[in-house]
Each structure stands twice: as C-alpha cells, then as structure tokens.
Short mmCIF file of C-alpha atoms in Angstrom, two decimals:
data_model
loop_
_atom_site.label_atom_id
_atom_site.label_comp_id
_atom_site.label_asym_id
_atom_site.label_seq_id
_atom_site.Cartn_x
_atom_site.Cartn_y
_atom_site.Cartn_z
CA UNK A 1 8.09 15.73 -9.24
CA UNK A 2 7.84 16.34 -5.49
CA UNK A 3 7.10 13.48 -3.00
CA UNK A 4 4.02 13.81 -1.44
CA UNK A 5 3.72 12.55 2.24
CA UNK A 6 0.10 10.52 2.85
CA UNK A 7 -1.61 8.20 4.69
CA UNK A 8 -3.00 4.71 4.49
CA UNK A 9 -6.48 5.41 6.26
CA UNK A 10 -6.52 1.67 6.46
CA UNK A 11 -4.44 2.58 9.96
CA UNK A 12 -7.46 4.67 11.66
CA UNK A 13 -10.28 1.55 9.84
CA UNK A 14 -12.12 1.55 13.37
CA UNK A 15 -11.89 5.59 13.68
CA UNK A 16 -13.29 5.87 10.39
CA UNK A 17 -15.84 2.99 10.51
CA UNK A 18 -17.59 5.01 13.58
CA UNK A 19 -16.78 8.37 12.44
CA UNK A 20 -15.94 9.08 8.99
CA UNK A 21 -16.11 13.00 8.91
CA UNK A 22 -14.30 13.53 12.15
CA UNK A 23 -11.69 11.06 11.80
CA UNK A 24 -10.59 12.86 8.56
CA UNK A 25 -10.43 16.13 9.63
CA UNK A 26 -8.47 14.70 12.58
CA UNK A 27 -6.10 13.36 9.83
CA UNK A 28 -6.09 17.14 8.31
CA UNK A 29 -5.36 18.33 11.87
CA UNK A 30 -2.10 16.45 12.13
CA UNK A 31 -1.10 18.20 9.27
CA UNK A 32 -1.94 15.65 6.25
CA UNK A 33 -3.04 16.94 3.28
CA UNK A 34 -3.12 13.59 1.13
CA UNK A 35 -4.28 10.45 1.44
CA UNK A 36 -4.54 7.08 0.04
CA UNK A 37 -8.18 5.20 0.76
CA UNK A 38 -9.08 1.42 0.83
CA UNK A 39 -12.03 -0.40 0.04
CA UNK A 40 -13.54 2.73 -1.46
CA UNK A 41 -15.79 1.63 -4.44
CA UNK A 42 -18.94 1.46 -2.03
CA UNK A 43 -18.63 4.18 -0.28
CA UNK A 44 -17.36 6.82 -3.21
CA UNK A 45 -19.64 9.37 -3.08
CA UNK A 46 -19.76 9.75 0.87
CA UNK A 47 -15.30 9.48 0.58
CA UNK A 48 -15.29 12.15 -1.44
CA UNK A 49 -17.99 14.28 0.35
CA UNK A 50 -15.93 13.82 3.48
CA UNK A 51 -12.40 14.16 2.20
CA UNK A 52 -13.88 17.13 0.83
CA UNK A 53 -14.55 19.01 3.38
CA UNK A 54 -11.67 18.21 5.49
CA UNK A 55 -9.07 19.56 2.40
CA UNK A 56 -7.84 16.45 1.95
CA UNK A 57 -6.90 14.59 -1.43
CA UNK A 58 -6.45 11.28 -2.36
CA UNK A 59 -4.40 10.43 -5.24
CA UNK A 60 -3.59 6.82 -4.78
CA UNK A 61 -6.14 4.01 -3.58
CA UNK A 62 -6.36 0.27 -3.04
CA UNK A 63 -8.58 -1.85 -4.50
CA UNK A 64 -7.76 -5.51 -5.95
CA UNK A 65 -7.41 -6.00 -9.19
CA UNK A 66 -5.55 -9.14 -10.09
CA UNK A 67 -8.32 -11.13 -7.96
CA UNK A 68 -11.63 -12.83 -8.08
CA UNK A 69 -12.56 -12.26 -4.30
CA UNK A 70 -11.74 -10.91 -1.39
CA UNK A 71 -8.49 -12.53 1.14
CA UNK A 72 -7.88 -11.16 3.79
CA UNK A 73 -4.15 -11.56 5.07
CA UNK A 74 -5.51 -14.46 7.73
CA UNK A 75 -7.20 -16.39 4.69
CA UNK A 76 -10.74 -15.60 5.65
CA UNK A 77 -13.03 -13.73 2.82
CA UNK A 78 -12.76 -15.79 -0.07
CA UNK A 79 -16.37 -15.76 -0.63
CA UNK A 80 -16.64 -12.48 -1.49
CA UNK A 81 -16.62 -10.99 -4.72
CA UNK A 82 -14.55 -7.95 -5.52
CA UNK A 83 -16.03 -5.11 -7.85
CA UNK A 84 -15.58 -5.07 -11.50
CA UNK A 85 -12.56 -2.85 -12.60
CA UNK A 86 -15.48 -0.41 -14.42
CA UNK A 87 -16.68 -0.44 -10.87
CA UNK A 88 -13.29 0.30 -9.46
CA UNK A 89 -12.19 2.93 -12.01
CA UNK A 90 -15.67 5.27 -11.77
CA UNK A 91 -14.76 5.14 -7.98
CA UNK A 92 -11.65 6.21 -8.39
CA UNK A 93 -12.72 8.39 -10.69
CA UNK A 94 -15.56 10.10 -8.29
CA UNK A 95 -12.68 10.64 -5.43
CA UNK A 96 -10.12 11.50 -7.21
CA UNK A 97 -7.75 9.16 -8.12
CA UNK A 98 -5.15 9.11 -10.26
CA UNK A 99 -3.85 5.66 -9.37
CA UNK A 100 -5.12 2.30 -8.11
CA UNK A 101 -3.10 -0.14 -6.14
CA UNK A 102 -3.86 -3.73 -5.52
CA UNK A 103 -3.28 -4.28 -2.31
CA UNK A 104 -2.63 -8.08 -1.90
CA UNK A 105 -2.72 -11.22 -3.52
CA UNK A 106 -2.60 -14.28 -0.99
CA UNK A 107 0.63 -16.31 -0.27
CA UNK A 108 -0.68 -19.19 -2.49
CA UNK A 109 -0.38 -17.55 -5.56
CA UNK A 110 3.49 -16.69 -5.33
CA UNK A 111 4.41 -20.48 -5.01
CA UNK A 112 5.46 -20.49 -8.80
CA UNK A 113 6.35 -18.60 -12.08
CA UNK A 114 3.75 -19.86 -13.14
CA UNK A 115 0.87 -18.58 -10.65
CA UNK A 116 2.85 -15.03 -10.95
CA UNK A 117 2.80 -15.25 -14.94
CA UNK A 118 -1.01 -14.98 -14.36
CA UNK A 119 -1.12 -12.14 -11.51
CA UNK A 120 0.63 -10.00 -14.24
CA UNK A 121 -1.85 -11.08 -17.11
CA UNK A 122 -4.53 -9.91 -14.90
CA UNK A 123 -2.88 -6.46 -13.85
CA UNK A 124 -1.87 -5.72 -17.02
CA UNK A 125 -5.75 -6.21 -18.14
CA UNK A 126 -6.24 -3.73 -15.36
CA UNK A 127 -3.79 -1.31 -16.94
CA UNK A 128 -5.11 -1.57 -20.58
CA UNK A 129 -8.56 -0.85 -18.45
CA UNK A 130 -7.58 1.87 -16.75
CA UNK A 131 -6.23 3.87 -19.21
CA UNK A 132 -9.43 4.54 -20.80
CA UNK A 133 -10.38 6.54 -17.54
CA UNK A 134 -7.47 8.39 -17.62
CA UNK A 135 -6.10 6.24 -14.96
CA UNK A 136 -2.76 4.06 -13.59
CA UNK A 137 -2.72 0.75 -11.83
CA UNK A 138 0.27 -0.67 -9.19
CA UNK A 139 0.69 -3.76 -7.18
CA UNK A 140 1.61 -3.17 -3.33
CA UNK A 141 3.90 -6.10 -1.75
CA UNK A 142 3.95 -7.58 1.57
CA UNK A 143 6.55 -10.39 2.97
CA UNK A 144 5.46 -13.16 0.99
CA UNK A 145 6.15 -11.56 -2.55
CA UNK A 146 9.89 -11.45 -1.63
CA UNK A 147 10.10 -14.93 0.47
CA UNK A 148 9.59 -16.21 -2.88
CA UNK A 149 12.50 -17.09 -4.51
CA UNK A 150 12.37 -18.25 -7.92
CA UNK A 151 16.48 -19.05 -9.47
CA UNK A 152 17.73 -16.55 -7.33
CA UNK A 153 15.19 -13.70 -8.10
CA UNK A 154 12.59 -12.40 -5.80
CA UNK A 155 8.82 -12.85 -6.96
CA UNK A 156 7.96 -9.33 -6.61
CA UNK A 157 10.95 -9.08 -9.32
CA UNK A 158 9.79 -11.70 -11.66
CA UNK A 159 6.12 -9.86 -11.60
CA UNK A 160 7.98 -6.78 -12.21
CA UNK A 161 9.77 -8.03 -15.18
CA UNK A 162 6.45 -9.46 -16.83
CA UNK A 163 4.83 -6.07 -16.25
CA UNK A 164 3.62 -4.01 -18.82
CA UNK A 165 5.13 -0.66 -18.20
CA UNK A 166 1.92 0.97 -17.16
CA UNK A 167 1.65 -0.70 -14.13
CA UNK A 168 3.38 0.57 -11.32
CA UNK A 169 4.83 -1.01 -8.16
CA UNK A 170 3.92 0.33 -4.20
CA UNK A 171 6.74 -0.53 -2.16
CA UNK A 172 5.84 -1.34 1.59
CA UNK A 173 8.84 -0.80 3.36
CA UNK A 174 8.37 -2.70 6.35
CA UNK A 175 7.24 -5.73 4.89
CA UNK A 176 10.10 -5.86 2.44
CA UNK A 177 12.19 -5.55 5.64
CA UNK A 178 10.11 -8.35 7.05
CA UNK A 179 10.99 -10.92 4.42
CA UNK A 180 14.92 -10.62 5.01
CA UNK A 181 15.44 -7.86 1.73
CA UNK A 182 16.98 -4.66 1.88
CA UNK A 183 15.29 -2.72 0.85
CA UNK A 184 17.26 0.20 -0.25
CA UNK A 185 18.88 -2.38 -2.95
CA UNK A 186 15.70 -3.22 -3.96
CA UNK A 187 14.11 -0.40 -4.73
CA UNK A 188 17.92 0.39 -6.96
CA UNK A 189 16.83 -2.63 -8.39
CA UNK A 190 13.07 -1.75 -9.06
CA UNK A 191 14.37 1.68 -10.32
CA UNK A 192 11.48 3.84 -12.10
CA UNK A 193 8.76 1.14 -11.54
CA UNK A 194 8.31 2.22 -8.01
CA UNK A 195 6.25 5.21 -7.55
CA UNK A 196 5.19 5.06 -3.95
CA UNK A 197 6.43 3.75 -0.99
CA UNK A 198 4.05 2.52 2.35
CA UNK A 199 6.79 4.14 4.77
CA UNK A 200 6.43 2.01 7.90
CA UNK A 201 8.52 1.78 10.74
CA UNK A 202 9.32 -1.26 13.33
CA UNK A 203 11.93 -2.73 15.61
CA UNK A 204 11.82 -6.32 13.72
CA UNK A 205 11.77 -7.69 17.79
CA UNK A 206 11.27 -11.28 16.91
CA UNK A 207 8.78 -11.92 19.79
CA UNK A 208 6.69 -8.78 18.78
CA UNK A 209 6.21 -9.83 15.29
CA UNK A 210 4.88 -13.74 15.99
CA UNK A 211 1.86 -11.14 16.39
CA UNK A 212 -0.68 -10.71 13.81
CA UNK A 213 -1.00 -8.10 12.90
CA UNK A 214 3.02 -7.28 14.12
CA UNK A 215 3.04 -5.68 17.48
CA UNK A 216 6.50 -3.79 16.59
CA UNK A 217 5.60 -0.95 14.60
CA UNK A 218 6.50 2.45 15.80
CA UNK A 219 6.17 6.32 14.42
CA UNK A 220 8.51 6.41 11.14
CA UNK A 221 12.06 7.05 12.24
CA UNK A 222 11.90 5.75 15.51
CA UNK A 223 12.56 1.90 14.41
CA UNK A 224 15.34 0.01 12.18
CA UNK A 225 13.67 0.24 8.57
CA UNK A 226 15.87 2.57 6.52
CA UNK A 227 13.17 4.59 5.11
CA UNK A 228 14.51 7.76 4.20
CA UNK A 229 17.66 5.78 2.62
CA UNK A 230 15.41 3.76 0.15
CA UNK A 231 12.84 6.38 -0.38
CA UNK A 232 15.90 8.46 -1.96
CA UNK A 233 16.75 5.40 -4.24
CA UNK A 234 13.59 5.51 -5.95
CA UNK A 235 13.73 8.09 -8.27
CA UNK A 236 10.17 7.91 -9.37
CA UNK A 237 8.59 8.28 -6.36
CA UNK A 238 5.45 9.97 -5.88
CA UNK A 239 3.83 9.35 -2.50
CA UNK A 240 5.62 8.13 0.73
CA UNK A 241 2.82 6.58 2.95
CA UNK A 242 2.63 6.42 6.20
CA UNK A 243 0.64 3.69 7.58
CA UNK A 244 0.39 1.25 10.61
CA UNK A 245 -1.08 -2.26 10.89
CA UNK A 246 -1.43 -1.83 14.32
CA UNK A 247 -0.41 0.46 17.13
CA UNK A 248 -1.45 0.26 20.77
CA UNK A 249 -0.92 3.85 21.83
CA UNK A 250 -2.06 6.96 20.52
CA UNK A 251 -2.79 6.05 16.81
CA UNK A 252 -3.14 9.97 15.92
CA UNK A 253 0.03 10.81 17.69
CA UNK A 254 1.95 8.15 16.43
CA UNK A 255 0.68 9.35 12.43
CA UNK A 256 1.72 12.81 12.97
CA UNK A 257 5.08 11.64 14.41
CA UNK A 258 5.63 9.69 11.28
CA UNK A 259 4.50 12.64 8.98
CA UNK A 260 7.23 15.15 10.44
CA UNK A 261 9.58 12.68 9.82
CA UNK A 262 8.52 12.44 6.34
CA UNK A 263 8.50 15.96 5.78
CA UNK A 264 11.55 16.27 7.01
CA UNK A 265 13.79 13.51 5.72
CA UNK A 266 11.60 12.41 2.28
CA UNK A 267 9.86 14.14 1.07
CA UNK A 268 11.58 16.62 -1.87
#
C-alpha cells in the first residue's frame, strides 16, 4: 500500500478556528490532498462540508478513546467530558474515516503496568466498538509513553504488547526523539503495529525545547529527527503526517516545505 503524505490540522487550530473553509483550501493549495482532523465529533457535518469542497480527504482522525475527559498536555481540561465512542465512530463515519487515533493520555497514567494494563482494556473496548462501523482504532505517543521504563521496556511497548491486534499504533516522530529513543529501532521494534507516523522535524536545541509547546520545530528535513530512515522501517505504514506544535514563521510555508520532503523521501 502506498504512503500517503497528510496533515495534522491541529498545526493551523487558530487558522481554522477563524476560517474553516479558507484555511483548507489553503491546505489543498500547498499541494495536500489528505488530512487527519482533531476534535471533530462536533463539528462533523460542517468538516466534511468543508473538506469537501476543498478535495481534501481525511482518513485518519483523533479523538480520545481510552479516557473519561478531556487533558490537555498542560493538565488543564479535566472537567470535560469526552464523547461516547458511538459518538466518535458516526463522526468518523460522516467525514470519512477509516481510522481513529487517541491522541493522548496524561503522564499520570504511564507511572505503572498497572495504569497501562487499563489504557489497553479501554482501547481494545474501542476496537471491538469500532469494528461494527467498519472502523480501526490507534494510540498516538508523545515523550512520556517512552520515558517510562518498566524492566527495561518502554511503556509505549508494554501497551503494544497488551494490544489486541486491531488497534494500531501512530508514531510521532519527534516526540519519540524527545524522550531519548531512536526511533528508527523502534519502529523495527513496533514492526506491523505502526501504521502512521506524525513526521515532525526539530533541532532538539535544549534551550528551545524548555518551551511549551517546543520552540525547535522546523519544516521536515531541515532538523535532526531521522524521518525518512524510520518511516522506511515501518513496513505497514499508511500515512506520514506532517504536523507542528508550534512554528513562529510562516505556518503555510513551513507545511508545504515539509510535504515536498515527504513526497520526495517517504512516501512510496
């Protein structure tokens, strides 16, 4: 199957919360033709109006799964309930979809086997669930997943080894870079599990990432994460993502940068 370059519209959030059909076909202007929505389930119908008419598809979203409310990476938002996985799946469903990725579970759930034991119980609920819409479910990392160290194992690779086989695994490059992995070994290690990568580019400058969100990442290519190396040692992948968390110069620039690169050196 060929890799399919995308785009985390997460990276243009402001664009898009002030200008949802032009920011899209701005995305289809810079050559995109697929890409991967967040926090979608209110806002379905109007999504896939909009994607719509800017010839875009999305084939991959994120929505959580495996938790009760919504955390956002700072800790804030734990009051607020996330949609039922019916909810999530008729979204995904209206736009689309043929797989939904959690996109984070907070820090304080990957301080034992324990707490991870139960973040696979609840994804592979979402898997059985899923099915019956014709759908797939994944879990996307950041650093914290691999900081945690459990006997010498990584806990994104004990909550791969306690997943059922239906649910996949969304790489994010950068982040497992970020924790001190390599990550072409560990997507050899993850081997068919992995079916897309987020394909995200820094310099790892130790003042730049104290920031939150990191102030080092740069167009794909142009920083020290090996993507194209560990993108070729998945050999399930799907989708290589481009996304940033934050960029202070031209976002739009920097996205079409990233997809050439893509194009170029990943996709296949």
């Amino acid at each position: 199957m060929p890799v399919q370059t995308s785009i985390q519209l997460f990276t243009l959030k402001s664009q898009l919360d002030d200008d949802l059909e032009g920011t899209l076909a701005a995305v289809a202007a810079r050559g995109f033709t697929t890409v991967e929505p967040y926090d979608f389930v209110h806002r379905a119908a109007p999504l896939a109006a909009a994607l719509a008419a800017a010839s875009l598809v999305a084939p991959s979203g994120h929505a959580f799964l495996a938790s009760d409310s919504f955390v956002n990476p700072d800790g804030s938002g734990t009051s607020i309930a996330v949609p039922s996985h019916d909810e999530v799946f008729a979204a995904a469903k209206t736009l689309g979809m043929s797989i939904v990725i959690d996109p984070y579970t907070e820090p304080a759930r990957w301080e034992s086997v324990a707490q991870i034991e139960d973040t696979a119980r609840r994804l592979n609920a979402a898997a059985v669930a899923a099915e019956a819409h014709g759908l797939r479910v994944g879990y996307h990392n950041h650093a914290h997943e691999l900081e945690a160290v459990f006997d010498g194992v990584t806990g994104l690779e004990v909550l791969a080894g306690l997943l059922d086989e239906r649910v996949l695994l969304e790489v994010d490059l950068y982040w497992a870079a970020r924790a001190g992995a390599d990550p072409v070994a560990l997507l050899e290690r993850l081997g068919d599990r992995v079916v897309a990568v987020h394909a995200k580019d820094g310099t790892l400058d130790p003042e730049a990432i104290r920031a939150y969100p990191p102030a080092d990442q740069v167009p794909a290519g142009q920083g020290v994460v090996p993507l194209a190396a560990a993108a070729a040692a998945a050999p399930a992948l799907e989708l290589a993502i481009v996304e940033f968390d934050r960029f202070d110069g031209d976002i739009l620039s920097a996205i079409e940068q990233s997809r050439i690169f893509l194009d170029e050196n990943v996709a296949r």
